[in-house]
mmCIF file of N, CA and C in Angstrom:
data_model
loop_
_atom_site.group_PDB
_atom_site.id
_atom_site.type_symbol
_atom_site.label_atom_id
_atom_site.label_comp_id
_atom_site.label_asym_id
_atom_site.label_seq_id
_atom_site.Cartn_x
_atom_site.Cartn_y
_atom_site.Cartn_z
ATOM 1 N N MET A 1388 83.823 105.826 13.696
ATOM 2 C CA MET A 1388 84.923 106.246 12.847
ATOM 3 C C MET A 1388 85.903 105.099 12.684
ATOM 4 N N ASN A 1389 86.349 104.913 11.486
ATOM 5 C CA ASN A 1389 87.390 103.915 11.289
ATOM 6 C C ASN A 1389 88.753 104.592 11.464
ATOM 7 N N PRO A 1390 89.827 103.823 11.594
ATOM 8 C CA PRO A 1390 91.140 104.403 11.870
ATOM 9 C C PRO A 1390 91.589 105.457 10.869
ATOM 10 N N SER A 1391 91.198 105.343 9.614
ATOM 11 C CA SER A 1391 91.639 106.334 8.637
ATOM 12 C C SER A 1391 90.932 107.675 8.831
ATOM 13 N N GLU A 1392 89.794 107.697 9.534
ATOM 14 C CA GLU A 1392 89.049 108.930 9.763
ATOM 15 C C GLU A 1392 89.437 109.623 11.066
ATOM 16 N N THR A 1393 90.123 108.950 11.962
ATOM 17 C CA THR A 1393 90.498 109.554 13.236
ATOM 18 C C THR A 1393 91.802 110.312 13.099
ATOM 19 N N SER A 1394 92.015 111.274 13.993
ATOM 20 C CA SER A 1394 93.230 112.072 13.973
ATOM 21 C C SER A 1394 94.435 111.229 14.373
ATOM 22 N N ARG A 1395 95.525 111.481 13.718
ATOM 23 C CA ARG A 1395 96.767 110.791 14.057
ATOM 24 C C ARG A 1395 97.542 111.564 15.114
ATOM 25 N N TYR A 1396 97.014 112.686 15.560
ATOM 26 C CA TYR A 1396 97.702 113.528 16.528
ATOM 27 C C TYR A 1396 97.056 113.397 17.900
ATOM 28 N N VAL A 1397 97.888 113.406 18.918
ATOM 29 C CA VAL A 1397 97.428 113.298 20.300
ATOM 30 C C VAL A 1397 98.098 114.410 21.102
ATOM 31 N N ARG A 1398 97.319 115.138 21.879
ATOM 32 C CA ARG A 1398 97.893 116.150 22.769
ATOM 33 C C ARG A 1398 98.050 115.522 24.151
ATOM 34 N N LEU A 1399 99.264 115.511 24.659
ATOM 35 C CA LEU A 1399 99.575 115.000 25.984
ATOM 36 C C LEU A 1399 99.825 116.196 26.880
ATOM 37 N N ARG A 1400 99.025 116.344 27.911
ATOM 38 C CA ARG A 1400 99.196 117.453 28.845
ATOM 39 C C ARG A 1400 99.702 116.912 30.164
ATOM 40 N N VAL A 1401 100.748 117.520 30.649
ATOM 41 C CA VAL A 1401 101.327 117.140 31.926
ATOM 42 C C VAL A 1401 101.478 118.413 32.742
ATOM 43 N N ASP A 1402 100.991 118.387 33.965
ATOM 44 C CA ASP A 1402 101.076 119.544 34.843
ATOM 45 C C ASP A 1402 101.738 119.081 36.135
ATOM 46 N N LEU A 1403 102.895 119.607 36.426
ATOM 47 C CA LEU A 1403 103.629 119.232 37.625
ATOM 48 C C LEU A 1403 103.771 120.438 38.538
ATOM 49 N N VAL A 1404 103.681 120.217 39.837
ATOM 50 C CA VAL A 1404 104.012 121.225 40.827
ATOM 51 C C VAL A 1404 105.173 120.651 41.618
ATOM 52 N N LEU A 1405 106.291 121.328 41.584
ATOM 53 C CA LEU A 1405 107.499 120.851 42.237
ATOM 54 C C LEU A 1405 107.869 121.777 43.385
ATOM 55 N N GLU A 1406 108.327 121.208 44.473
ATOM 56 C CA GLU A 1406 108.817 121.995 45.595
ATOM 57 C C GLU A 1406 110.333 122.093 45.475
ATOM 58 N N VAL A 1407 110.858 123.306 45.513
ATOM 59 C CA VAL A 1407 112.301 123.511 45.466
ATOM 60 C C VAL A 1407 112.817 123.400 46.897
ATOM 61 N N SER A 1408 113.507 122.321 47.174
ATOM 62 C CA SER A 1408 114.016 122.094 48.527
ATOM 63 C C SER A 1408 115.454 122.578 48.692
ATOM 64 N N ASP A 1409 116.171 122.791 47.588
ATOM 65 C CA ASP A 1409 117.550 123.276 47.633
ATOM 66 C C ASP A 1409 117.783 124.188 46.437
ATOM 67 N N SER A 1410 117.514 125.460 46.649
ATOM 68 C CA SER A 1410 117.626 126.451 45.578
ATOM 69 C C SER A 1410 119.036 126.514 45.013
ATOM 70 N N ASP A 1411 120.037 126.475 45.879
ATOM 71 C CA ASP A 1411 121.422 126.568 45.413
ATOM 72 C C ASP A 1411 121.783 125.388 44.510
ATOM 73 N N ALA A 1412 121.336 124.188 44.871
ATOM 74 C CA ALA A 1412 121.615 123.007 44.051
ATOM 75 C C ALA A 1412 120.926 123.119 42.691
ATOM 76 N N LEU A 1413 119.683 123.580 42.688
ATOM 77 C CA LEU A 1413 118.940 123.743 41.434
ATOM 78 C C LEU A 1413 119.619 124.764 40.529
ATOM 79 N N ILE A 1414 119.942 125.912 41.080
ATOM 80 C CA ILE A 1414 120.581 126.974 40.300
ATOM 81 C C ILE A 1414 121.957 126.527 39.818
ATOM 82 N N GLY A 1415 122.713 125.854 40.684
ATOM 83 C CA GLY A 1415 124.032 125.364 40.295
ATOM 84 C C GLY A 1415 123.958 124.369 39.149
ATOM 85 N N ALA A 1416 122.988 123.472 39.206
ATOM 86 C CA ALA A 1416 122.816 122.491 38.128
ATOM 87 C C ALA A 1416 122.441 123.184 36.820
ATOM 88 N N ALA A 1417 121.568 124.184 36.894
ATOM 89 C CA ALA A 1417 121.167 124.911 35.689
ATOM 90 C C ALA A 1417 122.341 125.686 35.106
ATOM 91 N N LEU A 1418 123.135 126.316 35.953
ATOM 92 C CA LEU A 1418 124.314 127.043 35.469
ATOM 93 C C LEU A 1418 125.309 126.081 34.818
ATOM 94 N N GLY A 1419 125.480 124.913 35.394
ATOM 95 C CA GLY A 1419 126.357 123.904 34.801
ATOM 96 C C GLY A 1419 125.850 123.444 33.444
ATOM 97 N N HIS A 1420 124.529 123.276 33.349
ATOM 98 C CA HIS A 1420 123.909 122.866 32.078
ATOM 99 C C HIS A 1420 124.121 123.934 31.006
ATOM 100 N N ILE A 1421 123.943 125.183 31.389
ATOM 101 C CA ILE A 1421 124.128 126.293 30.447
ATOM 102 C C ILE A 1421 125.593 126.369 30.008
ATOM 103 N N LYS A 1422 126.509 126.242 30.958
ATOM 104 C CA LYS A 1422 127.939 126.311 30.646
ATOM 105 C C LYS A 1422 128.356 125.186 29.697
ATOM 106 N N ALA A 1423 127.758 124.003 29.853
ATOM 107 C CA ALA A 1423 128.122 122.844 29.035
ATOM 108 C C ALA A 1423 127.490 122.868 27.643
ATOM 109 N N ASP A 1424 126.538 123.768 27.398
ATOM 110 C CA ASP A 1424 125.857 123.827 26.096
ATOM 111 C C ASP A 1424 126.768 124.501 25.073
ATOM 112 N N GLU A 1425 127.426 123.689 24.264
ATOM 113 C CA GLU A 1425 128.398 124.201 23.303
ATOM 114 C C GLU A 1425 127.754 124.949 22.137
ATOM 115 N N PHE A 1426 126.446 124.812 21.959
ATOM 116 C CA PHE A 1426 125.767 125.467 20.838
ATOM 117 C C PHE A 1426 125.127 126.796 21.229
ATOM 118 N N MET A 1427 125.143 127.140 22.515
ATOM 119 C CA MET A 1427 124.518 128.384 22.955
ATOM 120 C C MET A 1427 125.473 129.560 22.690
ATOM 121 N N PRO A 1428 124.997 130.581 21.982
ATOM 122 C CA PRO A 1428 125.835 131.769 21.736
ATOM 123 C C PRO A 1428 126.179 132.469 23.063
ATOM 124 N N ASP A 1429 127.340 133.101 23.119
ATOM 125 C CA ASP A 1429 127.810 133.742 24.354
ATOM 126 C C ASP A 1429 126.827 134.782 24.878
ATOM 127 N N GLU A 1430 126.223 135.548 23.976
ATOM 128 C CA GLU A 1430 125.276 136.584 24.404
ATOM 129 C C GLU A 1430 124.054 135.949 25.085
ATOM 130 N N GLU A 1431 123.561 134.875 24.491
ATOM 131 C CA GLU A 1431 122.424 134.164 25.076
ATOM 132 C C GLU A 1431 122.825 133.499 26.392
ATOM 133 N N ARG A 1432 124.044 133.000 26.468
ATOM 134 C CA ARG A 1432 124.535 132.347 27.681
ATOM 135 C C ARG A 1432 124.521 133.320 28.861
ATOM 136 N N GLY A 1433 124.991 134.544 28.626
ATOM 137 C CA GLY A 1433 124.991 135.557 29.684
ATOM 138 C C GLY A 1433 123.585 135.870 30.168
ATOM 139 N N HIS A 1434 122.667 136.004 29.233
ATOM 140 C CA HIS A 1434 121.264 136.269 29.578
ATOM 141 C C HIS A 1434 120.672 135.087 30.358
ATOM 142 N N ALA A 1435 120.954 133.872 29.896
ATOM 143 C CA ALA A 1435 120.428 132.676 30.557
ATOM 144 C C ALA A 1435 120.965 132.552 31.977
ATOM 145 N N GLU A 1436 122.253 132.777 32.155
ATOM 146 C CA GLU A 1436 122.845 132.686 33.494
ATOM 147 C C GLU A 1436 122.233 133.707 34.442
ATOM 148 N N ALA A 1437 122.021 134.931 33.958
ATOM 149 C CA ALA A 1437 121.410 135.971 34.798
ATOM 150 C C ALA A 1437 119.979 135.589 35.174
ATOM 151 N N ALA A 1438 119.218 135.076 34.219
ATOM 152 C CA ALA A 1438 117.826 134.684 34.477
ATOM 153 C C ALA A 1438 117.759 133.559 35.499
ATOM 154 N N VAL A 1439 118.652 132.582 35.375
ATOM 155 C CA VAL A 1439 118.673 131.427 36.280
ATOM 156 C C VAL A 1439 119.024 131.856 37.701
ATOM 157 N N ARG A 1440 119.941 132.806 37.828
ATOM 158 C CA ARG A 1440 120.338 133.289 39.164
ATOM 159 C C ARG A 1440 119.199 134.039 39.855
ATOM 160 N N GLN A 1441 118.312 134.646 39.086
ATOM 161 C CA GLN A 1441 117.235 135.462 39.645
ATOM 162 C C GLN A 1441 115.943 134.694 39.888
ATOM 163 N N ASP A 1442 115.738 133.578 39.195
ATOM 164 C CA ASP A 1442 114.428 132.932 39.218
ATOM 165 C C ASP A 1442 114.580 131.406 39.160
ATOM 166 N N GLU A 1443 114.164 130.733 40.224
ATOM 167 C CA GLU A 1443 114.259 129.273 40.279
ATOM 168 C C GLU A 1443 113.468 128.598 39.156
ATOM 169 N N SER A 1444 112.356 129.203 38.758
ATOM 170 C CA SER A 1444 111.572 128.600 37.683
ATOM 171 C C SER A 1444 112.326 128.645 36.360
ATOM 172 N N GLU A 1445 113.141 129.663 36.152
ATOM 173 C CA GLU A 1445 114.000 129.709 34.966
ATOM 174 C C GLU A 1445 115.049 128.610 35.036
ATOM 175 N N ALA A 1446 115.605 128.388 36.217
ATOM 176 C CA ALA A 1446 116.589 127.318 36.390
ATOM 177 C C ALA A 1446 115.967 125.978 36.029
ATOM 178 N N LEU A 1447 114.775 125.745 36.503
ATOM 179 C CA LEU A 1447 114.084 124.494 36.199
ATOM 180 C C LEU A 1447 113.832 124.352 34.702
ATOM 181 N N ALA A 1448 113.436 125.429 34.065
ATOM 182 C CA ALA A 1448 113.141 125.388 32.625
ATOM 183 C C ALA A 1448 114.388 125.033 31.803
ATOM 184 N N TYR A 1449 115.566 125.399 32.279
ATOM 185 C CA TYR A 1449 116.788 125.037 31.561
ATOM 186 C C TYR A 1449 117.186 123.585 31.787
ATOM 187 N N LEU A 1450 116.675 122.962 32.833
ATOM 188 C CA LEU A 1450 117.054 121.591 33.156
ATOM 189 C C LEU A 1450 116.064 120.536 32.666
ATOM 190 N N VAL A 1451 114.798 120.907 32.522
ATOM 191 C CA VAL A 1451 113.763 119.937 32.172
ATOM 192 C C VAL A 1451 113.373 120.111 30.711
ATOM 193 N N ASP A 1452 113.422 119.012 29.981
ATOM 194 C CA ASP A 1452 112.993 119.009 28.588
ATOM 195 C C ASP A 1452 111.924 117.928 28.436
ATOM 196 N N PRO A 1453 110.648 118.326 28.435
ATOM 197 C CA PRO A 1453 109.575 117.331 28.354
ATOM 198 C C PRO A 1453 109.606 116.478 27.097
ATOM 199 N N THR A 1454 110.295 116.924 26.065
ATOM 200 C CA THR A 1454 110.378 116.093 24.865
ATOM 201 C C THR A 1454 111.109 114.787 25.155
ATOM 202 N N ASP A 1455 111.912 114.768 26.210
ATOM 203 C CA ASP A 1455 112.591 113.531 26.604
ATOM 204 C C ASP A 1455 111.599 112.449 27.016
ATOM 205 N N LEU A 1456 110.399 112.835 27.429
ATOM 206 C CA LEU A 1456 109.379 111.860 27.828
ATOM 207 C C LEU A 1456 108.955 110.963 26.670
ATOM 208 N N VAL A 1457 109.014 111.484 25.458
ATOM 209 C CA VAL A 1457 108.506 110.730 24.309
ATOM 210 C C VAL A 1457 109.579 110.390 23.283
ATOM 211 N N ALA A 1458 110.800 110.837 23.506
ATOM 212 C CA ALA A 1458 111.860 110.675 22.507
ATOM 213 C C ALA A 1458 112.108 109.221 22.125
ATOM 214 N N GLU A 1459 111.984 108.309 23.051
ATOM 215 C CA GLU A 1459 112.311 106.906 22.793
ATOM 216 C C GLU A 1459 111.075 106.021 22.580
ATOM 217 N N LEU A 1460 109.893 106.601 22.530
ATOM 218 C CA LEU A 1460 108.680 105.798 22.374
ATOM 219 C C LEU A 1460 108.535 105.298 20.946
ATOM 220 N N PRO A 1461 108.216 104.015 20.775
ATOM 221 C CA PRO A 1461 108.046 103.474 19.420
ATOM 222 C C PRO A 1461 106.763 103.999 18.773
ATOM 223 N N GLY A 1462 106.831 104.266 17.501
ATOM 224 C CA GLY A 1462 105.647 104.682 16.750
ATOM 225 C C GLY A 1462 105.249 106.123 16.970
ATOM 226 N N ILE A 1463 106.107 106.913 17.587
ATOM 227 C CA ILE A 1463 105.800 108.310 17.908
ATOM 228 C C ILE A 1463 106.810 109.224 17.230
ATOM 229 N N GLU A 1464 106.313 110.275 16.611
ATOM 230 C CA GLU A 1464 107.163 111.336 16.088
ATOM 231 C C GLU A 1464 106.646 112.643 16.669
ATOM 232 N N LEU A 1465 107.482 113.352 17.390
ATOM 233 C CA LEU A 1465 107.072 114.599 18.023
ATOM 234 C C LEU A 1465 106.785 115.649 16.953
ATOM 235 N N ALA A 1466 105.575 116.174 16.945
ATOM 236 C CA ALA A 1466 105.175 117.166 15.953
ATOM 237 C C ALA A 1466 105.380 118.589 16.464
ATOM 238 N N GLN A 1467 105.178 118.805 17.758
ATOM 239 C CA GLN A 1467 105.295 120.140 18.324
ATOM 240 C C GLN A 1467 105.413 120.009 19.829
ATOM 241 N N ALA A 1468 106.145 120.920 20.460
ATOM 242 C CA ALA A 1468 106.250 120.907 21.918
ATOM 243 C C ALA A 1468 106.472 122.321 22.422
ATOM 244 N N SER A 1469 105.918 122.603 23.564
ATOM 245 C CA SER A 1469 106.197 123.857 24.259
ATOM 246 C C SER A 1469 105.989 123.607 25.743
ATOM 247 N N TRP A 1470 106.669 124.358 26.550
ATOM 248 C CA TRP A 1470 106.500 124.244 27.986
ATOM 249 C C TRP A 1470 106.956 125.535 28.630
ATOM 250 N N SER A 1471 106.528 125.720 29.855
ATOM 251 C CA SER A 1471 106.923 126.894 30.606
ATOM 252 C C SER A 1471 107.032 126.507 32.069
ATOM 253 N N SER A 1472 107.671 127.358 32.820
ATOM 254 C CA SER A 1472 107.842 127.139 34.243
ATOM 255 C C SER A 1472 107.638 128.480 34.929
ATOM 256 N N GLU A 1473 106.889 128.485 36.015
ATOM 257 C CA GLU A 1473 106.609 129.735 36.706
ATOM 258 C C GLU A 1473 106.406 129.470 38.190
ATOM 259 N N PRO A 1474 106.771 130.430 39.023
ATOM 260 C CA PRO A 1474 106.510 130.257 40.457
ATOM 261 C C PRO A 1474 105.006 130.316 40.723
ATOM 262 N N VAL A 1475 104.531 129.498 41.641
ATOM 263 C CA VAL A 1475 103.110 129.498 42.001
ATOM 264 C C VAL A 1475 102.956 129.410 43.511
ATOM 265 N N GLU A 1476 101.842 129.897 44.001
ATOM 266 C CA GLU A 1476 101.460 129.677 45.390
ATOM 267 C C GLU A 1476 100.745 128.346 45.416
ATOM 268 N N TYR A 1477 101.173 127.443 46.256
ATOM 269 C CA TYR A 1477 100.606 126.096 46.271
ATOM 270 C C TYR A 1477 100.035 125.782 47.638
ATOM 271 N N ASP A 1478 98.803 125.338 47.645
ATOM 272 C CA ASP A 1478 98.141 124.880 48.860
ATOM 273 C C ASP A 1478 97.494 123.543 48.538
ATOM 274 N N PRO A 1479 98.072 122.440 49.007
ATOM 275 C CA PRO A 1479 97.526 121.121 48.656
ATOM 276 C C PRO A 1479 96.111 120.897 49.175
ATOM 277 N N GLU A 1480 95.657 121.695 50.121
ATOM 278 C CA GLU A 1480 94.306 121.553 50.656
ATOM 279 C C GLU A 1480 93.266 122.312 49.841
ATOM 280 N N SER A 1481 93.723 123.193 48.959
ATOM 281 C CA SER A 1481 92.814 124.014 48.166
ATOM 282 C C SER A 1481 92.173 123.196 47.051
ATOM 283 N N LEU A 1482 90.904 123.437 46.776
ATOM 284 C CA LEU A 1482 90.219 122.760 45.674
ATOM 285 C C LEU A 1482 90.835 123.126 44.327
ATOM 286 N N GLU A 1483 91.468 124.283 44.270
ATOM 287 C CA GLU A 1483 92.119 124.713 43.031
ATOM 288 C C GLU A 1483 93.173 123.704 42.579
ATOM 289 N N TRP A 1484 93.775 122.995 43.517
ATOM 290 C CA TRP A 1484 94.855 122.053 43.201
ATOM 291 C C TRP A 1484 94.380 120.615 43.134
ATOM 292 N N ASP A 1485 93.093 120.371 43.163
ATOM 293 C CA ASP A 1485 92.559 119.016 43.073
ATOM 294 C C ASP A 1485 92.594 118.571 41.615
ATOM 295 N N LEU A 1486 93.629 117.831 41.243
ATOM 296 C CA LEU A 1486 93.826 117.457 39.842
ATOM 297 C C LEU A 1486 92.713 116.569 39.309
ATOM 298 N N ASP A 1487 92.041 115.818 40.180
ATOM 299 C CA ASP A 1487 90.944 114.963 39.735
ATOM 300 C C ASP A 1487 89.774 115.773 39.216
ATOM 301 N N GLU A 1488 89.634 116.978 39.659
ATOM 302 C CA GLU A 1488 88.508 117.822 39.279
ATOM 303 C C GLU A 1488 88.843 118.756 38.123
ATOM 304 N N GLU A 1489 90.070 118.749 37.641
ATOM 305 C CA GLU A 1489 90.521 119.735 36.668
ATOM 306 C C GLU A 1489 89.645 119.807 35.429
ATOM 307 N N ASP A 1490 89.353 118.686 34.815
ATOM 308 C CA ASP A 1490 88.552 118.737 33.601
ATOM 309 C C ASP A 1490 87.149 118.179 33.794
ATOM 310 N N GLY A 1491 86.857 117.684 34.992
ATOM 311 C CA GLY A 1491 85.520 117.196 35.283
ATOM 312 C C GLY A 1491 85.217 115.819 34.724
ATOM 313 N N ASP A 1492 86.120 115.256 33.924
ATOM 314 C CA ASP A 1492 85.852 113.975 33.283
ATOM 315 C C ASP A 1492 86.438 112.790 34.041
ATOM 316 N N PHE A 1493 87.452 112.999 34.853
ATOM 317 C CA PHE A 1493 88.168 111.891 35.459
ATOM 318 C C PHE A 1493 87.281 111.046 36.343
ATOM 319 N N GLU A 1494 86.545 111.676 37.251
ATOM 320 C CA GLU A 1494 85.714 110.893 38.172
ATOM 321 C C GLU A 1494 84.589 110.179 37.452
ATOM 322 N N GLU A 1495 83.984 110.821 36.454
ATOM 323 C CA GLU A 1495 82.918 110.171 35.702
ATOM 324 C C GLU A 1495 83.436 108.928 34.998
ATOM 325 N N GLU A 1496 84.622 109.030 34.386
ATOM 326 C CA GLU A 1496 85.203 107.880 33.712
ATOM 327 C C GLU A 1496 85.524 106.774 34.696
ATOM 328 N N ALA A 1497 86.030 107.141 35.886
ATOM 329 C CA ALA A 1497 86.377 106.147 36.890
ATOM 330 C C ALA A 1497 85.120 105.442 37.396
ATOM 331 N N ASP A 1498 84.014 106.182 37.550
ATOM 332 C CA ASP A 1498 82.765 105.596 38.023
ATOM 333 C C ASP A 1498 82.185 104.634 37.004
ATOM 334 N N ASN A 1499 82.399 104.910 35.719
ATOM 335 C CA ASN A 1499 81.829 104.077 34.672
ATOM 336 C C ASN A 1499 82.691 102.858 34.328
ATOM 337 N N ALA A 1500 83.860 102.809 34.885
ATOM 338 C CA ALA A 1500 84.785 101.716 34.563
ATOM 339 C C ALA A 1500 84.345 100.406 35.167
#
């Protein structure tokens, strides 16, 4: 395929597992972020504050904007973005969390390099 026949779109997938070591600090930062958002309607602000107080993953979702990862990259225009945050049970010893095995292609590519 020549460059004109290939897709100009690229899907970047990032999967992070974060340990919350200070719930109060996380929630406090999220509440501060919500309070400082001058464009958020009051009704939505109340809902957001309640959600953040009840769920650390909601607090994280209000603080992390993955679009910031690509905002300053040259030659890139963000076409679409979505993300979510949810509590998970994490066991680093479990094969379920072996990121190298996730799509089955990583080790094969590394072996062929």
